[in-house]
Coordinates of C-alpha atoms in Angstrom, one line a residue:
Chain A
M1 CA 102.0 -2.3 53.7
Y2 CA 98.4 -4.2 53.5
T3 CA 99.1 -6.2 57.0
A4 CA 100.2 -3.0 58.7
V5 CA 97.1 -0.9 57.5
V6 CA 94.8 -3.7 58.7
E7 CA 96.5 -4.3 61.9
S8 CA 96.3 -0.7 63.0
I9 CA 92.4 -0.5 62.0
Y10 CA 91.0 -3.8 62.5
L11 CA 89.4 -3.2 65.9
L12 CA 87.9 -0.1 64.5
V13 CA 86.4 -2.1 61.6
I14 CA 85.0 -4.7 63.7
V15 CA 83.2 -1.8 65.9
T16 CA 81.9 -0.3 62.7
L17 CA 80.5 -3.9 61.6
I18 CA 78.7 -4.0 64.8
S19 CA 77.1 -0.5 64.6
V20 CA 76.3 -1.5 60.9
L21 CA 74.4 -4.4 62.2
Q22 CA 72.6 -2.2 64.8
N23 CA 71.6 0.3 62.1
A24 CA 70.2 -2.5 60.3
F25 CA 68.3 -3.8 63.5
F26 CA 66.8 -0.2 63.9
A27 CA 65.8 -0.1 60.1
L28 CA 64.0 -3.4 60.4
K29 CA 62.1 -2.2 63.5
V30 CA 61.1 1.0 61.4
E31 CA 60.1 -1.2 58.4
K32 CA 58.2 -3.6 60.4
E33 CA 56.2 -1.0 62.4
C34 CA 55.3 0.8 59.1
N35 CA 54.0 -2.3 57.6
N36 CA 52.1 -3.3 60.6
Q37 CA 48.5 -2.6 60.2
N38 CA 47.3 -2.5 63.6
A39 CA 50.1 -0.1 64.5
K40 CA 49.2 3.3 66.3
A41 CA 50.6 6.5 64.6
S42 CA 52.2 7.3 67.9
A43 CA 54.2 4.1 67.8
I44 CA 55.1 4.6 64.3
E45 CA 56.2 8.3 64.7
R46 CA 58.2 7.2 68.0
V47 CA 60.2 4.6 66.3
S48 CA 60.9 6.5 63.2
C49 CA 62.0 9.4 65.6
A50 CA 64.2 7.3 67.7
N51 CA 65.7 6.0 64.4
R52 CA 66.4 9.6 63.1
N53 CA 68.0 10.6 66.1
C54 CA 70.3 7.8 66.1
M55 CA 71.0 8.3 62.2
D56 CA 71.8 12.1 62.8
A57 CA 74.5 11.2 65.3
Y58 CA 76.1 8.4 63.5
A59 CA 78.2 10.2 61.0
T60 CA 79.4 12.2 64.0
F61 CA 80.2 9.1 65.8
L62 CA 81.9 7.1 63.1
A63 CA 84.2 10.3 62.2
V64 CA 85.2 10.8 66.1
M65 CA 85.9 7.4 66.6
W66 CA 88.0 6.6 63.5
C67 CA 90.0 10.0 64.1
A68 CA 90.7 8.9 67.7
G69 CA 91.8 5.4 66.7
L70 CA 94.0 6.7 63.8
C71 CA 95.5 9.6 66.1
L72 CA 96.2 7.9 69.5
S73 CA 95.5 4.4 69.8
Q74 CA 92.7 2.0 68.4
A75 CA 92.1 -0.1 71.6
P76 CA 90.7 2.5 73.8
A77 CA 88.6 4.1 70.7
A78 CA 87.2 0.8 69.9
F79 CA 86.2 0.0 73.5
A80 CA 84.4 3.6 73.7
G81 CA 82.7 2.9 70.3
I82 CA 81.5 -0.5 71.8
L83 CA 80.1 1.6 74.6
Y84 CA 78.5 4.0 72.8
L85 CA 76.7 1.3 70.6
V86 CA 75.4 0.0 74.3
V87 CA 74.2 3.2 75.2
R88 CA 72.5 3.8 71.7
Q89 CA 70.7 0.6 72.0
K90 CA 69.4 1.4 75.5
Y91 CA 68.4 4.9 74.0
F92 CA 66.5 3.3 71.1
V93 CA 64.6 0.7 73.3
G94 CA 64.0 3.2 76.0
Y95 CA 62.6 5.7 73.4
M96 CA 60.2 3.1 71.6
G97 CA 58.9 1.8 75.3
Q98 CA 58.4 5.2 76.7
T99 CA 54.4 5.8 77.0
S100 CA 54.2 9.1 78.9
Q101 CA 54.9 12.5 77.3
S102 CA 58.2 12.9 78.5
T103 CA 60.5 11.6 75.6
P104 CA 64.2 11.2 76.2
G105 CA 66.3 14.1 74.8
Y106 CA 67.5 14.3 71.2
L107 CA 71.1 13.8 72.6
F108 CA 72.8 10.6 73.8
G109 CA 76.1 9.2 74.7
K110 CA 77.5 12.7 75.2
R111 CA 80.3 11.5 77.6
I112 CA 81.7 8.9 75.3
L113 CA 81.6 11.2 72.4
F114 CA 83.3 13.8 74.5
F115 CA 85.9 11.2 75.8
L116 CA 86.7 10.2 72.0
L117 CA 87.0 13.9 71.2
L118 CA 89.4 14.3 73.9
M119 CA 91.6 11.4 72.4
C120 CA 91.7 13.2 69.0
V121 CA 92.9 16.3 70.7
V122 CA 95.4 14.5 72.9
G123 CA 96.7 12.7 69.8
I124 CA 97.0 15.9 67.7
F125 CA 98.6 17.7 70.5
N126 CA 101.2 14.7 70.9
Y127 CA 101.9 14.8 67.3
L128 CA 102.7 18.5 67.2
L129 CA 104.9 18.2 70.3
T130 CA 107.0 15.3 68.5
R131 CA 107.1 17.4 65.5
Y132 CA 108.2 20.5 67.2
Y133 CA 109.9 19.4 70.2
G134 CA 111.2 16.0 69.2
S135 CA 109.7 14.7 72.6
D136 CA 107.2 11.7 72.2
Y137 CA 104.6 11.1 75.0
K138 CA 102.9 8.7 73.0
E139 CA 103.5 5.6 75.1
Y140 CA 102.4 7.3 78.4
V141 CA 99.4 8.9 76.8
E142 CA 98.3 5.5 75.3
T143 CA 98.8 4.0 79.1
I144 CA 96.8 6.8 80.5
T145 CA 94.1 6.6 77.7
G146 CA 93.7 3.0 78.2
A147 CA 93.1 3.3 81.8
A148 CA 91.0 6.1 81.5
S149 CA 88.7 4.3 79.0
A150 CA 87.8 2.2 81.9
L151 CA 86.3 5.2 83.7
L152 CA 83.4 5.2 81.1
L153 CA 82.0 2.1 82.6
L154 CA 81.1 4.1 85.8
P155 CA 77.2 4.8 85.3
Chain B
M1 CA 104.6 4.5 60.1
Y2 CA 102.2 6.1 62.6
T3 CA 103.9 9.4 62.3
A4 CA 103.7 9.3 58.7
V5 CA 100.0 8.6 59.0
V6 CA 99.2 11.5 61.5
E7 CA 101.6 14.0 59.4
S8 CA 99.0 13.3 56.4
I9 CA 95.8 13.8 57.9
Y10 CA 96.3 15.9 60.9
L11 CA 95.0 19.1 59.5
L12 CA 91.9 17.1 58.3
V13 CA 91.3 15.5 61.6
I14 CA 91.4 19.1 63.2
V15 CA 88.7 20.4 60.9
T16 CA 86.6 17.1 61.7
L17 CA 86.9 18.1 65.0
I18 CA 85.7 21.3 64.8
S19 CA 82.9 20.3 62.9
V20 CA 81.7 17.8 65.7
L21 CA 81.9 20.7 68.1
Q22 CA 79.6 22.4 65.8
N23 CA 77.3 19.5 65.5
A24 CA 77.2 19.5 69.1
F25 CA 76.5 23.2 69.2
F26 CA 73.5 22.5 66.6
A27 CA 72.0 19.6 68.8
L28 CA 72.1 21.5 71.9
K29 CA 70.4 24.4 70.2
V30 CA 67.9 21.8 69.3
E31 CA 67.5 20.4 72.4
K32 CA 67.1 23.5 74.4
E33 CA 64.6 24.7 72.1
C34 CA 62.4 21.2 72.5
N35 CA 62.7 21.7 76.3
N36 CA 61.7 25.4 76.3
Q37 CA 58.2 25.3 77.7
N38 CA 57.5 28.7 76.2
A39 CA 58.8 28.0 72.7
K40 CA 56.5 28.5 69.6
A41 CA 55.9 25.2 67.6
S42 CA 57.3 27.2 64.5
A43 CA 60.5 27.9 66.2
I44 CA 61.0 24.2 67.3
E45 CA 60.2 23.2 63.6
R46 CA 62.8 25.7 62.3
V47 CA 65.4 24.8 64.2
S48 CA 64.9 21.1 63.8
C49 CA 64.7 21.4 60.0
A50 CA 67.9 23.7 59.9
N51 CA 69.6 20.7 62.2
R52 CA 68.4 18.1 59.7
N53 CA 69.3 19.9 56.6
C54 CA 72.8 20.2 58.1
M55 CA 73.2 16.5 59.1
D56 CA 71.9 15.4 55.5
A57 CA 74.7 17.1 54.3
Y58 CA 77.2 16.1 56.7
A59 CA 78.2 12.6 55.5
T60 CA 78.8 14.1 51.9
F61 CA 81.0 16.9 53.5
L62 CA 83.3 14.6 55.4
A63 CA 83.4 12.1 52.6
V64 CA 84.3 14.7 49.8
M65 CA 86.9 16.6 52.2
W66 CA 88.7 13.5 53.4
C67 CA 89.0 12.3 49.7
A68 CA 90.3 15.7 48.5
G69 CA 92.8 15.8 51.5
L70 CA 93.9 12.0 50.8
C71 CA 94.2 12.3 47.1
L72 CA 95.7 15.6 46.6
S73 CA 96.8 17.5 49.6
Q74 CA 95.5 18.4 52.8
A75 CA 96.1 22.0 53.5
P76 CA 93.8 23.4 50.7
A77 CA 91.3 20.6 51.7
A78 CA 91.4 21.7 55.2
F79 CA 91.0 25.3 54.4
A80 CA 88.0 24.8 52.4
G81 CA 86.6 22.5 55.1
I82 CA 86.7 25.5 57.4
L83 CA 85.0 27.8 55.0
Y84 CA 82.3 25.2 54.8
L85 CA 81.8 25.0 58.6
V86 CA 81.7 29.0 58.4
V87 CA 79.0 28.8 55.7
R88 CA 77.2 26.2 57.7
Q89 CA 77.1 28.3 60.8
K90 CA 75.8 31.3 58.8
Y91 CA 73.2 29.2 57.3
F92 CA 72.0 27.6 60.7
V93 CA 71.9 31.2 62.4
G94 CA 70.1 32.4 59.3
Y95 CA 67.5 29.4 59.2
M96 CA 66.8 30.2 62.6
G97 CA 66.6 34.0 62.7
Q98 CA 64.2 34.3 59.6
T99 CA 60.7 35.3 60.5
S100 CA 59.3 35.6 57.0
Q101 CA 57.9 32.9 54.6
S102 CA 61.0 33.0 52.7
T103 CA 63.2 30.0 54.4
P104 CA 66.8 29.5 53.0
G105 CA 66.9 26.7 50.4
Y106 CA 67.9 23.0 51.2
L107 CA 71.3 23.5 49.8
F108 CA 74.2 25.5 51.1
G109 CA 78.1 25.9 50.4
K110 CA 77.7 24.4 46.9
R111 CA 80.6 26.1 45.9
I112 CA 83.0 24.7 48.5
L113 CA 81.7 21.3 47.8
F114 CA 82.2 21.6 44.2
F115 CA 85.8 23.0 44.8
L116 CA 86.5 19.9 46.9
L117 CA 84.9 17.6 44.5
L118 CA 87.0 19.0 41.7
M119 CA 90.2 18.3 44.1
C120 CA 89.3 14.7 44.3
V121 CA 88.8 14.5 40.3
V122 CA 92.3 16.2 39.7
G123 CA 93.9 14.0 42.4
I124 CA 92.6 10.8 40.9
F125 CA 93.4 12.0 37.3
N126 CA 97.0 13.1 38.4
Y127 CA 97.3 9.5 40.0
L128 CA 96.4 7.9 36.8
L129 CA 98.7 10.1 34.6
T130 CA 101.5 9.2 37.1
R131 CA 100.7 5.5 36.7
Y132 CA 100.2 5.2 33.0
Y133 CA 102.5 7.9 31.6
G134 CA 105.0 8.2 34.4
S135 CA 104.5 12.0 34.3
D136 CA 103.9 13.5 37.9
Y137 CA 102.4 16.9 38.1
K138 CA 101.7 16.7 41.6
E139 CA 103.6 19.8 42.6
Y140 CA 102.3 21.9 40.0
V141 CA 98.6 20.8 40.8
E142 CA 99.2 21.2 44.6
T143 CA 100.6 25.0 43.9
I144 CA 97.6 25.8 41.9
T145 CA 95.2 24.2 44.1
G146 CA 96.7 26.2 47.2
A147 CA 96.2 29.2 45.3
A148 CA 92.8 28.5 43.7
S149 CA 91.5 27.5 47.2
A150 CA 92.0 31.4 48.2
L151 CA 89.4 32.3 45.5
L152 CA 86.7 30.5 47.9
L153 CA 87.1 33.5 50.1
L154 CA 85.3 35.7 47.3
P155 CA 81.9 36.6 48.4
Chain C
M1 CA 104.2 6.6 50.3
Y2 CA 101.5 9.0 48.7
T3 CA 101.2 7.1 45.4
A4 CA 100.8 3.6 47.4
V5 CA 97.9 5.2 49.4
V6 CA 96.3 6.5 46.5
E7 CA 96.9 3.2 44.5
S8 CA 94.9 1.3 47.2
I9 CA 92.0 3.6 47.3
Y10 CA 91.4 5.4 43.9
L11 CA 88.4 3.1 43.1
L12 CA 86.7 3.8 46.2
V13 CA 87.3 7.6 45.8
I14 CA 85.9 7.4 42.4
V15 CA 82.7 5.6 43.6
T16 CA 82.5 8.1 46.6
L17 CA 82.8 11.1 44.2
I18 CA 79.9 9.6 42.0
S19 CA 77.7 8.7 45.3
V20 CA 78.4 12.8 46.0
L21 CA 77.3 13.7 42.8
Q22 CA 74.1 11.5 43.1
N23 CA 73.5 13.0 46.5
A24 CA 73.7 16.5 44.8
F25 CA 70.9 15.3 42.0
F26 CA 68.7 14.1 44.9
A27 CA 69.0 17.5 46.9
L28 CA 68.4 19.6 43.6
K29 CA 65.1 17.7 43.0
V30 CA 64.3 18.3 46.8
E31 CA 65.0 22.0 46.1
K32 CA 63.4 22.1 42.9
E33 CA 60.2 20.7 44.1
C34 CA 60.0 22.9 47.0
N35 CA 60.4 25.9 45.0
N36 CA 57.8 24.9 42.7
Q37 CA 54.6 26.9 43.3
N38 CA 52.3 24.5 41.8
A39 CA 53.8 21.4 43.5
K40 CA 51.2 19.3 45.6
A41 CA 52.3 18.7 49.1
S42 CA 52.1 15.1 48.6
A43 CA 54.9 15.4 45.9
I44 CA 57.1 17.6 48.0
E45 CA 56.5 15.3 51.0
R46 CA 57.2 12.1 48.8
V47 CA 60.6 13.5 47.3
S48 CA 61.7 14.6 50.7
C49 CA 60.9 11.4 52.3
A50 CA 63.0 9.5 49.3
N51 CA 65.8 11.8 50.1
R52 CA 65.8 11.4 53.8
N53 CA 65.6 7.5 53.4
C54 CA 68.6 7.6 50.9
M55 CA 70.5 10.1 53.3
D56 CA 69.9 8.0 56.3
A57 CA 71.5 5.0 54.8
Y58 CA 74.3 7.1 53.3
A59 CA 76.6 7.1 56.2
T60 CA 76.3 3.3 56.6
F61 CA 76.9 2.5 53.0
L62 CA 80.2 4.7 53.0
A63 CA 81.4 3.2 56.2
V64 CA 80.7 -0.4 54.9
M65 CA 82.2 0.2 51.5
W66 CA 85.5 1.7 53.1
C67 CA 85.9 -0.8 55.3
A68 CA 85.4 -3.9 52.8
G69 CA 87.8 -2.0 50.6
L70 CA 90.4 -1.5 52.8
C71 CA 90.3 -4.8 54.6
L72 CA 89.8 -7.1 51.5
S73 CA 90.2 -5.7 48.1
Q74 CA 89.2 -2.7 46.6
A75 CA 88.0 -3.6 43.0
P76 CA 84.9 -5.8 44.2
A77 CA 84.1 -3.3 46.8
A78 CA 84.0 -0.3 44.3
F79 CA 82.0 -2.8 42.1
A80 CA 79.5 -3.6 44.8
G81 CA 79.3 0.3 45.5
I82 CA 78.4 1.2 41.9
L83 CA 75.7 -1.5 42.0
Y84 CA 74.5 0.1 45.0
L85 CA 74.1 3.4 43.7
V86 CA 72.3 2.3 40.5
V87 CA 69.9 0.4 42.8
R88 CA 69.4 3.7 44.9
Q89 CA 68.9 5.8 41.8
K90 CA 66.0 3.2 40.9
Y91 CA 64.7 3.4 44.6
F92 CA 64.6 7.3 44.2
V93 CA 62.9 7.5 41.2
G94 CA 60.4 4.7 41.9
Y95 CA 59.5 6.5 45.1
M96 CA 58.9 9.8 43.4
G97 CA 56.9 8.3 40.4
Q98 CA 54.6 6.0 42.3
T99 CA 51.1 7.5 43.0
S100 CA 49.2 4.8 44.7
Q101 CA 49.3 4.3 48.5
S102 CA 52.1 1.3 48.4
T103 CA 55.3 3.2 49.0
P104 CA 58.5 1.2 48.5
G105 CA 59.8 0.3 51.9
Y106 CA 62.1 2.1 54.1
L107 CA 64.9 -0.1 53.2
F108 CA 67.0 -0.9 49.8
G109 CA 70.0 -2.3 48.6
K110 CA 69.9 -5.1 51.4
R111 CA 71.8 -7.7 49.3
I112 CA 74.7 -5.4 48.3
L113 CA 75.3 -4.1 51.7
F114 CA 75.2 -7.7 53.3
F115 CA 77.6 -8.6 50.6
L116 CA 79.9 -5.8 51.8
L117 CA 79.6 -6.5 55.0
L118 CA 80.5 -10.2 54.4
M119 CA 83.5 -8.8 52.6
C120 CA 84.6 -6.9 55.7
V121 CA 84.3 -10.3 57.9
V122 CA 86.2 -12.2 55.8
G123 CA 88.9 -9.6 55.5
I124 CA 89.0 -9.2 59.4
F125 CA 88.9 -13.2 59.7
N126 CA 91.8 -13.5 57.1
Y127 CA 93.9 -10.9 58.8
L128 CA 93.7 -13.0 62.2
L129 CA 94.4 -15.9 60.5
T130 CA 97.4 -14.5 59.0
R131 CA 98.5 -13.0 62.3
Y132 CA 98.0 -16.1 64.7
Y133 CA 98.6 -19.0 62.1
G134 CA 100.9 -17.4 59.6
S135 CA 98.7 -18.7 56.6
D136 CA 97.4 -16.1 54.1
Y137 CA 94.6 -16.9 52.1
K138 CA 94.2 -13.6 51.0
E139 CA 94.8 -14.2 47.0
Y140 CA 92.3 -17.2 47.2
V141 CA 89.7 -15.0 49.1
E142 CA 90.2 -12.2 46.6
T143 CA 89.7 -14.4 43.8
I144 CA 86.7 -15.8 45.0
T145 CA 85.0 -12.4 46.1
G146 CA 85.8 -11.2 42.6
A147 CA 83.9 -14.0 41.3
A148 CA 81.0 -13.8 44.2
S149 CA 80.6 -9.8 43.2
A150 CA 79.4 -10.8 39.7
L151 CA 76.6 -12.7 41.3
L152 CA 75.1 -9.5 42.5
L153 CA 74.2 -8.6 39.2
L154 CA 71.5 -11.3 39.3
P155 CA 68.2 -9.9 39.6

């Protein structure tokens, strides 16, 4: 049983590990900025705020990625997860670097989270169809999802 | 194996999806209030604080709901999860609407989280009984849990 | 299937439950300090900050502990989880008690999280080896991990 379990989650675990490393990177940035004697208060505030916004969304991201991976198929979910991490990195760096009044908004990665949410809904829907009508569209759905996940690469 | 896995978690996934939608609703409220030029500072602070309190408790809620669902039975856990989301919605709206000094406390949904925690403990206990004494009370426990979850509806 | 699932996660569930109780303890401390009429603003700020730092890291901790437990073996992961909770308790108490300017840093329990991360990596690596080369080192790895987790007790 062990191998079967790991086989169906290992891509998700890898993405989770990368996200943990990224969290550690963010936390080190915060720690470094706070310990820096010459840091301006605004810089500290900015890096804390960027980190906090990322952490606020982190539990939601993990939940929706794992649900999508478990309910439908793990490869597109992990791919979307990687893209989300890239977007998050850009958001964090952009938040720290901005000097004008205009901060990036509170939200980021909306499109990717929406895609993952949609994957969950489709997965649940397909399961209910299988259960009550005996018709399994899982293969078709997986193919479509795999193709659709490439659309996330569009800017 | 896939269908068996989805069958034992699909209610939990649905509740998780609803909670994610609710998180998005909260985040949009925060974003809207921050972008509103005429917003008072107190309103921004209030909505941020309400959102932050909800997010602080979110990981705990997810962890305890999934553990209760996996260890004992998913229907009562998902039902309690739905009730928690209703309580959270009320808390958030109440937090934003209040004008006097008295803010709602930091905590909310204590009773529901306690019920889910109890479900986990009973599930673990039942597993240990099954393992070391060979007596399985799972069916009785599930029936009792299902009935007890209705008590959460009491105001 | 149910018993097999619970058997492979029950230690992780127990650690999760303890962490939830600890979260509740932290939240009650915050609530109590906020309701205390005679509390100094600095005390309130300090306890909120300690709680927030703990909550920021909580999702990361849960994710990495569960991945380590699922991918490799649950006993060392749960053991490291318990140690993390002890470290967190010390951090929280130390944060509240300090009176000088020097706050403890933003991060804590780095070594334990790193150990759990390493466990995940080894587990994934072992799975890939098993899949592509057919050589399973799981037993050796589990023994080594079990022994290595004792090293975390070193101060």
